[in-house]
Coordinates of C-alpha atoms and ligand atoms in Angstrom, one line a residue:
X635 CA -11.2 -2.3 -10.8
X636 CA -14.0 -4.9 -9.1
X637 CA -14.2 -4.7 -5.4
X638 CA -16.3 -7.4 -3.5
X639 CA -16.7 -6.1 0.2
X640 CA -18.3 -9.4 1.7
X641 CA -20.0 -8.4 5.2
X642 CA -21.2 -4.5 5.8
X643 CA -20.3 -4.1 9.3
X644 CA -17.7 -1.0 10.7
X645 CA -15.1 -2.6 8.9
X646 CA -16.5 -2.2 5.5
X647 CA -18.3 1.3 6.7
X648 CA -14.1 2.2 7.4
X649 CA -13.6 0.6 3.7
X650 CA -16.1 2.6 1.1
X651 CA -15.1 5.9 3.5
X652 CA -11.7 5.6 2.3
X653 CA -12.3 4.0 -1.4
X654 CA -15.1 6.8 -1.9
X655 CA -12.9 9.4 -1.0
X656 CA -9.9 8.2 -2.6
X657 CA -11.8 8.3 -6.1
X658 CA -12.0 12.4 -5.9
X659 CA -10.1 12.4 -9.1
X660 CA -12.3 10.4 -10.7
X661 CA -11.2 6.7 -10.2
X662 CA -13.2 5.7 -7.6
X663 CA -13.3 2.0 -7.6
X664 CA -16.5 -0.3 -8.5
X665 CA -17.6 -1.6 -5.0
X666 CA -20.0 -4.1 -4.3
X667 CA -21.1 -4.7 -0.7
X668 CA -22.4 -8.3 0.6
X669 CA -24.9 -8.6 3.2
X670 CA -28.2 -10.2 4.4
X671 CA -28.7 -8.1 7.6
X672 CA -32.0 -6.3 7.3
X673 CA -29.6 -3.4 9.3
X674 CA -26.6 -2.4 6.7
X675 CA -23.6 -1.0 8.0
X676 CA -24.4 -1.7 11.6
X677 CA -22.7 -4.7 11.9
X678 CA -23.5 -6.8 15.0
X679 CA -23.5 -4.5 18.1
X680 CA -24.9 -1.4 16.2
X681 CA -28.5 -3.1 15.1
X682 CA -31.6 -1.1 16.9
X683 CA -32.2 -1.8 20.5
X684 CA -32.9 -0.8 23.9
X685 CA -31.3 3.1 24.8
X686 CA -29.4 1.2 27.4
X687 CA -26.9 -0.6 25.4
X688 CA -24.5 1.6 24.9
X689 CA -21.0 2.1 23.0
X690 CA -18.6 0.9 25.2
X691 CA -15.9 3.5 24.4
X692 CA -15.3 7.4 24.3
X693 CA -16.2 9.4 21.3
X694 CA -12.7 10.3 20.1
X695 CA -11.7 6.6 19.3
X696 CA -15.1 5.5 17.8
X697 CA -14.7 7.7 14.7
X698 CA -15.0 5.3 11.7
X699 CA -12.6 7.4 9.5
X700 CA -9.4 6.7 10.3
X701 CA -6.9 9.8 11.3
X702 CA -9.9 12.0 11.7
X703 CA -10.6 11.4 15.5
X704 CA -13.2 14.1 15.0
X705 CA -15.3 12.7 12.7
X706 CA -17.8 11.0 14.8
X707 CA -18.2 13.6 17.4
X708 CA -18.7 16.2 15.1
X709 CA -21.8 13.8 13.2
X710 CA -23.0 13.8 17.2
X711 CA -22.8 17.1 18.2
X712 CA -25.2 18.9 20.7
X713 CA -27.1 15.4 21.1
X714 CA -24.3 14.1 22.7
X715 CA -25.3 16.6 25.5
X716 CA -28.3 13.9 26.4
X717 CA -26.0 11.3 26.6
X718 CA -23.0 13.2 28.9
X719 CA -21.6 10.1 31.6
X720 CA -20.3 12.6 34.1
X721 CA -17.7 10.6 35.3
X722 CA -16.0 10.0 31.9
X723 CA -16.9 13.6 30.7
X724 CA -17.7 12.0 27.5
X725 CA -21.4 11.3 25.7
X726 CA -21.9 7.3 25.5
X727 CA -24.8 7.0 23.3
X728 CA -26.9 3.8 22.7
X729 CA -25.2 1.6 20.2
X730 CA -28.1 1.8 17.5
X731 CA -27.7 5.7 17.5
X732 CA -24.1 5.3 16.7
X733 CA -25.6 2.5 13.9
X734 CA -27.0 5.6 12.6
X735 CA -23.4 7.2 12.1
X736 CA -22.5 4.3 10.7
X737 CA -25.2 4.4 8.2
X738 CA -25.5 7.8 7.7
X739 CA -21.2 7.8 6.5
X740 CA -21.8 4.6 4.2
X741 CA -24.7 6.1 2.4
X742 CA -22.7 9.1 1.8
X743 CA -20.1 7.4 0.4
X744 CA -22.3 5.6 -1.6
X745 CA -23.6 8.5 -2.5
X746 CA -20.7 9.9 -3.7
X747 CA -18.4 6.9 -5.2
X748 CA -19.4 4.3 -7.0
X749 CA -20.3 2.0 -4.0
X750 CA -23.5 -0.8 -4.0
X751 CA -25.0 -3.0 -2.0
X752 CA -26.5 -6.3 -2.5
X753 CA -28.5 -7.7 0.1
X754 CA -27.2 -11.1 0.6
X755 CA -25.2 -14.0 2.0
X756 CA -22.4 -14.9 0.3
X757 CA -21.6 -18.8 0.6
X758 CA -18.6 -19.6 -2.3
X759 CA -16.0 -17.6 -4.1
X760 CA -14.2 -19.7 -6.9
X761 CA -10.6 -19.1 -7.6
X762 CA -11.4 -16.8 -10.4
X763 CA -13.0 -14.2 -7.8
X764 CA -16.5 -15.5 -9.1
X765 CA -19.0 -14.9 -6.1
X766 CA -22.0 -16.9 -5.5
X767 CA -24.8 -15.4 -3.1
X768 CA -27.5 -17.5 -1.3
X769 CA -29.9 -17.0 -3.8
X770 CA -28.0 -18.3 -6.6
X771 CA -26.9 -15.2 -8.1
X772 CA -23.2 -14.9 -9.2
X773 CA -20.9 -11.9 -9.1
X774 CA -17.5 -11.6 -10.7
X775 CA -14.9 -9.4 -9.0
X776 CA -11.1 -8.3 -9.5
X777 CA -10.5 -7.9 -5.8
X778 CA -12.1 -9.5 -2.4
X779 CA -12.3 -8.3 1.0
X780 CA -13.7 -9.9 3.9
X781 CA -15.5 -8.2 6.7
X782 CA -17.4 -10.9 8.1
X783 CA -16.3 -10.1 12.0
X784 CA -16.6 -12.6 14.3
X785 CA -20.1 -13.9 14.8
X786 CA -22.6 -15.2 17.1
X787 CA -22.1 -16.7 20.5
X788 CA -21.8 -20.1 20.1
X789 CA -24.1 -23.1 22.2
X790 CA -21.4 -24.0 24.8
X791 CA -23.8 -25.9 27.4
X792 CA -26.1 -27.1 23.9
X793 CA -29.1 -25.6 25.5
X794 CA -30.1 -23.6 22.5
X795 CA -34.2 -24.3 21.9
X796 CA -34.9 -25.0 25.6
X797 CA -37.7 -23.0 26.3
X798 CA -36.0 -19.8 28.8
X799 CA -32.8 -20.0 27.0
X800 CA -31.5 -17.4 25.6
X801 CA -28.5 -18.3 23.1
X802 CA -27.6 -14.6 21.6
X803 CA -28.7 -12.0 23.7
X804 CA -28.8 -8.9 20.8
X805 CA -31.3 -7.3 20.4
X806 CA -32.1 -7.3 24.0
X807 CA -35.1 -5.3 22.7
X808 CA -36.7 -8.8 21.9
X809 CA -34.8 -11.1 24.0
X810 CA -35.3 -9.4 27.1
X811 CA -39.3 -8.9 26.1
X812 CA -40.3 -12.2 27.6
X813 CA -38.0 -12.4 30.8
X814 CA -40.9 -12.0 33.6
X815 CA -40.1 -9.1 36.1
X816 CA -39.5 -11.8 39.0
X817 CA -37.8 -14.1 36.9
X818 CA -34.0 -15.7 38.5
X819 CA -32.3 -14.4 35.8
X820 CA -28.7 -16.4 35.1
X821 CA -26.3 -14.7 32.8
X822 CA -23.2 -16.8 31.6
X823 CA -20.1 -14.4 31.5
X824 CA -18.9 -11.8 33.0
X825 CA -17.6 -9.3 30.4
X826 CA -19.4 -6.4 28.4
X827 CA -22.0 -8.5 26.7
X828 CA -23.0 -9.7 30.4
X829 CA -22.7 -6.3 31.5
X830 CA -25.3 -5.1 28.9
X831 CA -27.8 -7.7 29.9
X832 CA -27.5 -6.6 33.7
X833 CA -28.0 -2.7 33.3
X834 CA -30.4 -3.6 30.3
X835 CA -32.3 -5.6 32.8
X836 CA -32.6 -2.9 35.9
X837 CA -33.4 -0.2 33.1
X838 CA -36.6 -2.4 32.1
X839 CA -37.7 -3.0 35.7
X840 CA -36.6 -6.2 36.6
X841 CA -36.7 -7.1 40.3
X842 CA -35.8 -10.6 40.2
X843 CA -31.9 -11.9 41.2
X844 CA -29.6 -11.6 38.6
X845 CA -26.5 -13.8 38.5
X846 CA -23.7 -13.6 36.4
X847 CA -21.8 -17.4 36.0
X848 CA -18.3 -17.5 34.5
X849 CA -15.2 -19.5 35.0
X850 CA -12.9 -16.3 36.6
X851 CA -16.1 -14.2 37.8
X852 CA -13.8 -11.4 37.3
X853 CA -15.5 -8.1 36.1
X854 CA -14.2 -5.9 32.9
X855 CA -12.2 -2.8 34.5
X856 CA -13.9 0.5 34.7
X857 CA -12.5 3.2 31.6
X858 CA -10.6 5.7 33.4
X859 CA -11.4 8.9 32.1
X860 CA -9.4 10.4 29.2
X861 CA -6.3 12.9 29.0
X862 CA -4.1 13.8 26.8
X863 CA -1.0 12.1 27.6
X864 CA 1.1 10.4 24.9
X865 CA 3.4 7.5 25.7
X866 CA 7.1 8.5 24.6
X867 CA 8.7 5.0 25.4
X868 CA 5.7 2.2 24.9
X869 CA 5.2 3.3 21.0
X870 CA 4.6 1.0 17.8
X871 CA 7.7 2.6 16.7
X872 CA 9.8 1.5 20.1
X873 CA 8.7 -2.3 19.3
X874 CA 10.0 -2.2 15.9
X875 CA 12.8 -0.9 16.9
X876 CA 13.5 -3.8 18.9
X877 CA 12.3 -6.3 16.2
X878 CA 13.4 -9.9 17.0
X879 CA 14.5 -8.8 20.9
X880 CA 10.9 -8.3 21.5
X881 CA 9.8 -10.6 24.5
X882 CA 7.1 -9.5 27.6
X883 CA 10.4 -8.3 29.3
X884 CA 11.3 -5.7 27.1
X885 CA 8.1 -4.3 26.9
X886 CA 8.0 -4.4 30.4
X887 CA 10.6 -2.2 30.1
X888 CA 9.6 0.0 28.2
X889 CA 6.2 0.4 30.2
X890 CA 8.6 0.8 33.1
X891 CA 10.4 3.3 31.4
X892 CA 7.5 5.4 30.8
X893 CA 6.1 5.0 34.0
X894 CA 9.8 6.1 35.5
X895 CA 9.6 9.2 33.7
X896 CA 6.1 10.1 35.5
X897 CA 7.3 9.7 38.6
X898 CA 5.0 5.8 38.8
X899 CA 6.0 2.8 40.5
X900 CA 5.0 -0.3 38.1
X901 CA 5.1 -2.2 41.3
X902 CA 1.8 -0.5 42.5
X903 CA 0.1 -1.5 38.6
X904 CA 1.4 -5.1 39.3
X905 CA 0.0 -5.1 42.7
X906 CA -3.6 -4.3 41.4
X907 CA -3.4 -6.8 38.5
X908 CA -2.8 -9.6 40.6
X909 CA -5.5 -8.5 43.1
X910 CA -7.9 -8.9 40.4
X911 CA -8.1 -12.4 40.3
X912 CA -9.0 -12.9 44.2
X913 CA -10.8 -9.4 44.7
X914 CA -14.4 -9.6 45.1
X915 CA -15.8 -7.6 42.2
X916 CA -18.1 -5.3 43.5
X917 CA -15.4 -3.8 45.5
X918 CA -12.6 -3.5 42.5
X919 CA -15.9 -1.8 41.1
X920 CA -16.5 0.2 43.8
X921 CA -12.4 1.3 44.2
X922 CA -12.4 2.1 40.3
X923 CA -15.4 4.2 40.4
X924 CA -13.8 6.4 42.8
X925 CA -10.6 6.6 40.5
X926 CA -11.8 7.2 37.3
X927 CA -10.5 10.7 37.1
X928 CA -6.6 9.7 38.5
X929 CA -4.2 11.2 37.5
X930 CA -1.8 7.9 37.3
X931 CA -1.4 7.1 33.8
X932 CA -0.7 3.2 34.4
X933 CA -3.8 1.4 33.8
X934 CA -4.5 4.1 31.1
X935 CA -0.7 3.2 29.7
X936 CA -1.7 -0.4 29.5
X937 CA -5.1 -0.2 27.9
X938 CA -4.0 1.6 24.9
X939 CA -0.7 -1.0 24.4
X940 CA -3.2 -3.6 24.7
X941 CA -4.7 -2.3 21.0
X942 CA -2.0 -0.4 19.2
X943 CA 1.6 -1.6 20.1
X944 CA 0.1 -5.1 21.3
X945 CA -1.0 -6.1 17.6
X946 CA 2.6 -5.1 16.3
X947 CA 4.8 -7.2 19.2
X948 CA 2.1 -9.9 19.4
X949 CA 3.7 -11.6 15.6
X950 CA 7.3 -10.7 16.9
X951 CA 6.8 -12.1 20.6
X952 CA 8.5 -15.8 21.1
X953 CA 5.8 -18.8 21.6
X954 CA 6.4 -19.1 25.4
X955 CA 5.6 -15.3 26.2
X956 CA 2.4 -15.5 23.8
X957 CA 1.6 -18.6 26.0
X958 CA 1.9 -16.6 29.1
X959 CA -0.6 -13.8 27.5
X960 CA -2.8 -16.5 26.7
X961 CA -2.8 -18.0 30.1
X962 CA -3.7 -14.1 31.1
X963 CA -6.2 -13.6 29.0
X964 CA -9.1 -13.1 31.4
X965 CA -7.2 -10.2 32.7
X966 CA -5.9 -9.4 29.7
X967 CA -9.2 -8.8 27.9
X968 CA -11.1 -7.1 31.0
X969 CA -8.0 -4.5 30.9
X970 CA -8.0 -3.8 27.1
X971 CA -12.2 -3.6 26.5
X972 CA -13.2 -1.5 30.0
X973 CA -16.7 -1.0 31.0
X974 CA -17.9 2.6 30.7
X975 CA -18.1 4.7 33.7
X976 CA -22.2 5.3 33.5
X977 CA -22.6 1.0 33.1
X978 CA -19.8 0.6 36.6
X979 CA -22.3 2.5 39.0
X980 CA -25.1 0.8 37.3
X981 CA -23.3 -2.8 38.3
X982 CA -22.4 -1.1 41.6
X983 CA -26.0 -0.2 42.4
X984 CA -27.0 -4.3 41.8
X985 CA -24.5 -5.8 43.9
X986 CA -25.6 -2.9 46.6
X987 CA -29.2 -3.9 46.7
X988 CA -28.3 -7.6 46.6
X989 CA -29.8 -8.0 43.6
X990 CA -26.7 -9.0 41.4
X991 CA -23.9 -11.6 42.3
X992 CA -21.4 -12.9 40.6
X993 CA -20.9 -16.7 40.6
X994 CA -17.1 -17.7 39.8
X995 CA -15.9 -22.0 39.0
X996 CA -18.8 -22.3 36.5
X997 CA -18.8 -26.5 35.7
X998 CA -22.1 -26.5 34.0
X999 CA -25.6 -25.1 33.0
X1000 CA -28.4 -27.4 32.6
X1001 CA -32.1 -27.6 31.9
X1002 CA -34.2 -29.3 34.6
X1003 CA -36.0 -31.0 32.6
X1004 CA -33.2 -32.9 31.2
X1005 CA -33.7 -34.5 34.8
X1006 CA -37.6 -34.0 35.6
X1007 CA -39.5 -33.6 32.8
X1008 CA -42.5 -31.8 34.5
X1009 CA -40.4 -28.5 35.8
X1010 CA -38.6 -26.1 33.8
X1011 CA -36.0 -24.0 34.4
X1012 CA -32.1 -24.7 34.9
X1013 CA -30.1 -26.0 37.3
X1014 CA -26.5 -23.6 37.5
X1015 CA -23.9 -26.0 39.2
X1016 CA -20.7 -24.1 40.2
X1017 CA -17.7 -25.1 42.1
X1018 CA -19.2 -23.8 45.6
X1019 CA -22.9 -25.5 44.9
X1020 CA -25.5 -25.3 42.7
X1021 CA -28.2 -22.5 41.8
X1022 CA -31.6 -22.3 40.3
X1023 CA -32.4 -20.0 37.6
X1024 CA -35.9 -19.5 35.8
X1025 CA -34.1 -17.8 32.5
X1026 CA -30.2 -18.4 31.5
X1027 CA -29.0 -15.7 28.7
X1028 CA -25.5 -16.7 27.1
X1029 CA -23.3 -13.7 27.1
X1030 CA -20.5 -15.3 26.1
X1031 CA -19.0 -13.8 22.5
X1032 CA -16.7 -16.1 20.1
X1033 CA -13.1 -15.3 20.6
X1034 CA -11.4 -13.5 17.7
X1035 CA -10.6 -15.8 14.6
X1036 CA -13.8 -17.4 14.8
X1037 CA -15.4 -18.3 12.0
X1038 CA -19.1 -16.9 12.1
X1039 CA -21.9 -19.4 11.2
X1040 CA -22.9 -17.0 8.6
X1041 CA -19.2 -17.5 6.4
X1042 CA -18.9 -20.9 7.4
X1043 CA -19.3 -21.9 3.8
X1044 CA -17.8 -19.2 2.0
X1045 CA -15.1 -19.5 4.3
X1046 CA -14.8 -23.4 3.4
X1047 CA -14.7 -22.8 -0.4
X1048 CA -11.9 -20.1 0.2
X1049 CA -9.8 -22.5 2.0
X1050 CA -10.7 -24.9 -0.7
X1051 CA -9.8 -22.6 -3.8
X1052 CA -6.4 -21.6 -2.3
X1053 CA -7.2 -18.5 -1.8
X1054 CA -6.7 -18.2 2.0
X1055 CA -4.8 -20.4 4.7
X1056 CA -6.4 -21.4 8.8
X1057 CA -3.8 -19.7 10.9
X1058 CA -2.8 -22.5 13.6
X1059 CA -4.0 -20.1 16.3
X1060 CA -7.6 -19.5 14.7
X1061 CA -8.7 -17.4 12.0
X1062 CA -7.7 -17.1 8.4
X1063 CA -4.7 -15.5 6.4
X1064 CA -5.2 -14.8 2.4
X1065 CA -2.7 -16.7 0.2
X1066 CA -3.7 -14.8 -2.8
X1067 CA -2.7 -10.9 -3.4
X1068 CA -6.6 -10.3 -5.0
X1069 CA -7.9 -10.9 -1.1
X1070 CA -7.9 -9.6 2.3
X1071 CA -9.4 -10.1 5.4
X1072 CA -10.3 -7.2 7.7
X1073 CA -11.3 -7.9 11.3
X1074 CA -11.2 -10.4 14.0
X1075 CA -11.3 -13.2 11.2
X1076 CA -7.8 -11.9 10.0
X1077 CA -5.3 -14.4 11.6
X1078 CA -2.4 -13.8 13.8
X1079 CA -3.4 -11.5 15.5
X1080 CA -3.4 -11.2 19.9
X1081 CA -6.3 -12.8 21.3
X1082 CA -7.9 -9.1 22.2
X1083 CA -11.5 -8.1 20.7
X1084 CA -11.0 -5.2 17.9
X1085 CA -12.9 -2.2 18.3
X1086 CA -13.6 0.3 16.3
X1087 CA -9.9 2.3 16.0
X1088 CA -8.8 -1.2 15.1
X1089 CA -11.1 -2.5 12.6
X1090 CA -10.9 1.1 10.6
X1091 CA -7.6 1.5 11.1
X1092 CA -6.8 -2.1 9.1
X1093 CA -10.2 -1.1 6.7
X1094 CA -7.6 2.3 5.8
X1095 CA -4.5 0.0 5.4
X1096 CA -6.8 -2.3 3.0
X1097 CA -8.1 0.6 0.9
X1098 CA -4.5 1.9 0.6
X1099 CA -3.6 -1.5 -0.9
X1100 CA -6.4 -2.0 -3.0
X1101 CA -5.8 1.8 -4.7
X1102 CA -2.4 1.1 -5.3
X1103 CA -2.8 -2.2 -6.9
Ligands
FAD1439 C1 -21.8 -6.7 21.6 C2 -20.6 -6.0 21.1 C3 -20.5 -4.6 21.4 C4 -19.4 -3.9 21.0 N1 -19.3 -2.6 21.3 C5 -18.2 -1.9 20.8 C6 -18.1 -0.5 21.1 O1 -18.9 0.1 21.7 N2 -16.9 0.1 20.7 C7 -16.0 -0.5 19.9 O2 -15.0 0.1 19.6 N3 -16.1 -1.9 19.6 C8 -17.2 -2.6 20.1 N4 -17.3 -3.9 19.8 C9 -16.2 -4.5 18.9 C10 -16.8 -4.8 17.5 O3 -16.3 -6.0 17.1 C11 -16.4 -3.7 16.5 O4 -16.9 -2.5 17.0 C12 -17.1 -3.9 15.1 O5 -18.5 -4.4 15.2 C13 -16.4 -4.9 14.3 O6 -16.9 -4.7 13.0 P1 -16.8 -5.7 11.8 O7 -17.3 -5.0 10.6 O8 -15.4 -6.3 11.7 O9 -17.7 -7.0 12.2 P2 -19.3 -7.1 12.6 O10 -19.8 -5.9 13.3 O11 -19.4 -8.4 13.2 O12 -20.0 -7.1 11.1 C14 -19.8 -8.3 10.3 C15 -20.9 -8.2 9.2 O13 -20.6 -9.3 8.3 C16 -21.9 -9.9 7.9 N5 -21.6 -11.2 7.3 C17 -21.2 -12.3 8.0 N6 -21.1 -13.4 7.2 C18 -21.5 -12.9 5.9 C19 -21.6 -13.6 4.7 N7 -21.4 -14.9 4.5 N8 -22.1 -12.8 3.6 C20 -22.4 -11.5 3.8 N9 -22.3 -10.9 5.0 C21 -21.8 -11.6 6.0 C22 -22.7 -9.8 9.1 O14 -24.1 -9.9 8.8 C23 -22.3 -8.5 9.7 O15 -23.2 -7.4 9.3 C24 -18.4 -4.6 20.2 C25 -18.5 -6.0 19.9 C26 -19.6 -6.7 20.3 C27 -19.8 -8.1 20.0

């Protein structure tokens, strides 16, 4: 059988793993690989860069082979020692050392199946699973999968070519190059991509004010540090259970329930979530730095149903509770994708010295010389004033189900061909058993990023399909 893998980020590193190893008796597969990126198997984050953009999560859930949680840290071993964040207890390496991982496991599997990659775009795929690449060159294929993740950030204030304007901010290697130590640096968001561009900042130097503009202003939460406990009552297998009585109350419930059986109040968890909408951020920062070894399993309790049992309720959950998420989502995303421990006293450290602040009520970002052509920089008007800045770098990612700019095309001729459908809440489902989507582009699923456990995790469920077919 003809695989097409089309995009050779984790997803499809999680995919050739599996199909490699699944032809140890001798039917491996015949699996081409799509992509243009001079850095295979990295994906977006994983590309080279500066040492301080790091992997935003412990090394037991960033193993890209799925069930063996091991398998990363093992590939890291004694250099993780250089990279310990002692409040965590965990190494947090630079992202482009873990691209190495990711490298390193896809060459072995090509190594050892019968795995190959073709450096190029895709932009069409006819109905007979024909596939055109940007060059011209056409492919033929039995099967398709798409790993195409979720892009670039997009051009919200349509600023992109004004000179100090930075519109993606990886690799902040180059785009941080030209930012002049005393520069007003603005940075528009407030989540892990804006935290990367502060700490990346300090770590080169810089001793201009730093500003990060957003609509909420409110922070990522800080990763508590891991333990062992395993949830009894908030499982996968607890929401199936309940099927079609799944609603936000039951699984309030059953977070209740577990929290009941430790001796928690979920009143005290409630109490904090709604504090983080009004709470200034560098003290939630400060308070979650000095908690990131509790013992309360609450937050922790949360985090992990925001991945795991949240992507099997989310199809099950009526409209008018998924609304409510939705109407959460600023809370709910800075609770399911934490900043790590090491990044949190970095942050801390900025708004100490003054340096950082965060700007909430963001209306919008302009250049001055839209208004006098002579001077440049940008003018940063908020709902409590405006603000100068000399450099504005958009930190702002696509949600998931985004089409990246990149697939735009092949996406279009899929739709075209039949042989996928736009979910009505973004993203795209395949109406044709010979394809699959594996990623944030799959639809229908909650509006939360995917790391890695969740990207491999569907990459394993893929390469099950595709063996048995
Ligand atoms: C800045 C950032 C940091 C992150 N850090 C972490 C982290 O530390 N830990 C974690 O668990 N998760 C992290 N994530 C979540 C991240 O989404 C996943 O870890 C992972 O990158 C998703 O992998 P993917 O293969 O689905 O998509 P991607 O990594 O986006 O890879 C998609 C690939 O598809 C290719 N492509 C696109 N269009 C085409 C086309 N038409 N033809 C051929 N190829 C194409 C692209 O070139 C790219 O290489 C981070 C996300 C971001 C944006």
């Amino acid at each position: 059988m003809r695989i097409a893998i089309i995009g050779a980020g984790p997803a499809a590193v999680g995919l050739v793993d599996t199909l490699a190893r699944s032809g140890a008796d001798g039917a491996a597969p015949d699996v081409v690989v799509f992509d243009p990126s001079p850095h295979s198997w990295r994906g977006r984050p994983y590309a080279p860069d500066l040492d301080s953009v790091l992997v935003n999560v412990p090394p037991a859930i960033m193993s890209v082979r799925h069930g063996d949680r091991e398998h990363y840290a093992s590939w890291l071993g004694e250099r993780g020692a250089a990279h310990l964040d002692p409040l965590l207890g965990a190494p947090l390496v630079p992202r482009a050392l873990y691209g190495e991982y990711l490298e390193q496991t896809a060459e072995k599997a090509m190594a050892a199946g019968n795995v190959r990659l073709v450096r190029a775009r895709v932009v069409a795929v006819t109905g007979d699973l024909r596939i055109r690449t940007e060059d011209g060159r056409e492919h033929e294929a039995d099967r398709l999968v798409l790993c195409v993740g979720s892009g670039t950030p997009a051009d919200l204030h349509g600023l992109d070519g004004t000179p100090g304007y930075v519109t993606d901010p990886y690799p902040l290697a180059r785009t941080l190059a030209d930012v002049r130590p005393e520069a007003s640096v603005a940075i528009i968001g407030s989540r892990l991509t804006a935290v990367d561009v502060a700490v990346s900042l300090a770590a080169r130097g810089h001793a201009g004010p730093i500003s990060l503009v957003s609509r909420g202003g409110m922070l990522p939460h800080v990763w508590l540090r891991p333990d062992d406990h395993r949830p009894t009552r908030l499982t996968v297998e607890a929401v199936e259970a309940l099927g079609a009585d799944v609603t936000l109350a039951s699984l309030r419930d059953l977070l209740r329930a577990e929290l009941d059986g430790l001796g928690e109040d979920i009143g005290d968890l409630e109490a904090d979530l709604r504090a983080a909408a009004t709470e200034a951020p560098a003290a939630r920062l400060r308070r979650q730095i000095e908690t990131v070894g509790t013992h309360s399993q609450a937050r922790r309790l949360l985090q992990d149903a925001c991945h795991g049992v949240m992507a099997s309720a989310w199809p099950l959950l009526p409209e008018a509770d998924r609304a409510t998420l939705r109407r959460h989502a600023r809370l709910a995303v800075s609770l399911a994708s934490p900043m790590v421990p090491v990044n949190a006293v970095r942050m801390l450290a900025l708004y100490d010295s003054g340096q950082l602040d965060s700007l909430a009520d963001v209306r919008s970002v302009r250049s001055v010389r839209s208004v006098r052509a002579s001077e440049g920089g940008f003018i940063i008007e908020t709902g409590g004033g405006t603000r100068h800045a000399d450099v504005v770098v958009n930190a702002v990612n696509p949600p998931p189900g985004s089409v990246p700019r990149a697939a735009a095309e092949l996406v279009g001729t899929l739709l075209r061909e039949g042989l996928a459908a736009r979910h009505p809440d973004g993203g795209i489902l395949p109406s044709d058993p010979r394809v699959h989507v594996v990623g944030d582009l799959h639809g229908g699923r909650p509006f939360l990023t995917g790391g890695i456990p969740d990207v491999v995790g569907a990459a394993a469920r893929t390469a099950r399909a595709l063996t048995r077919a």
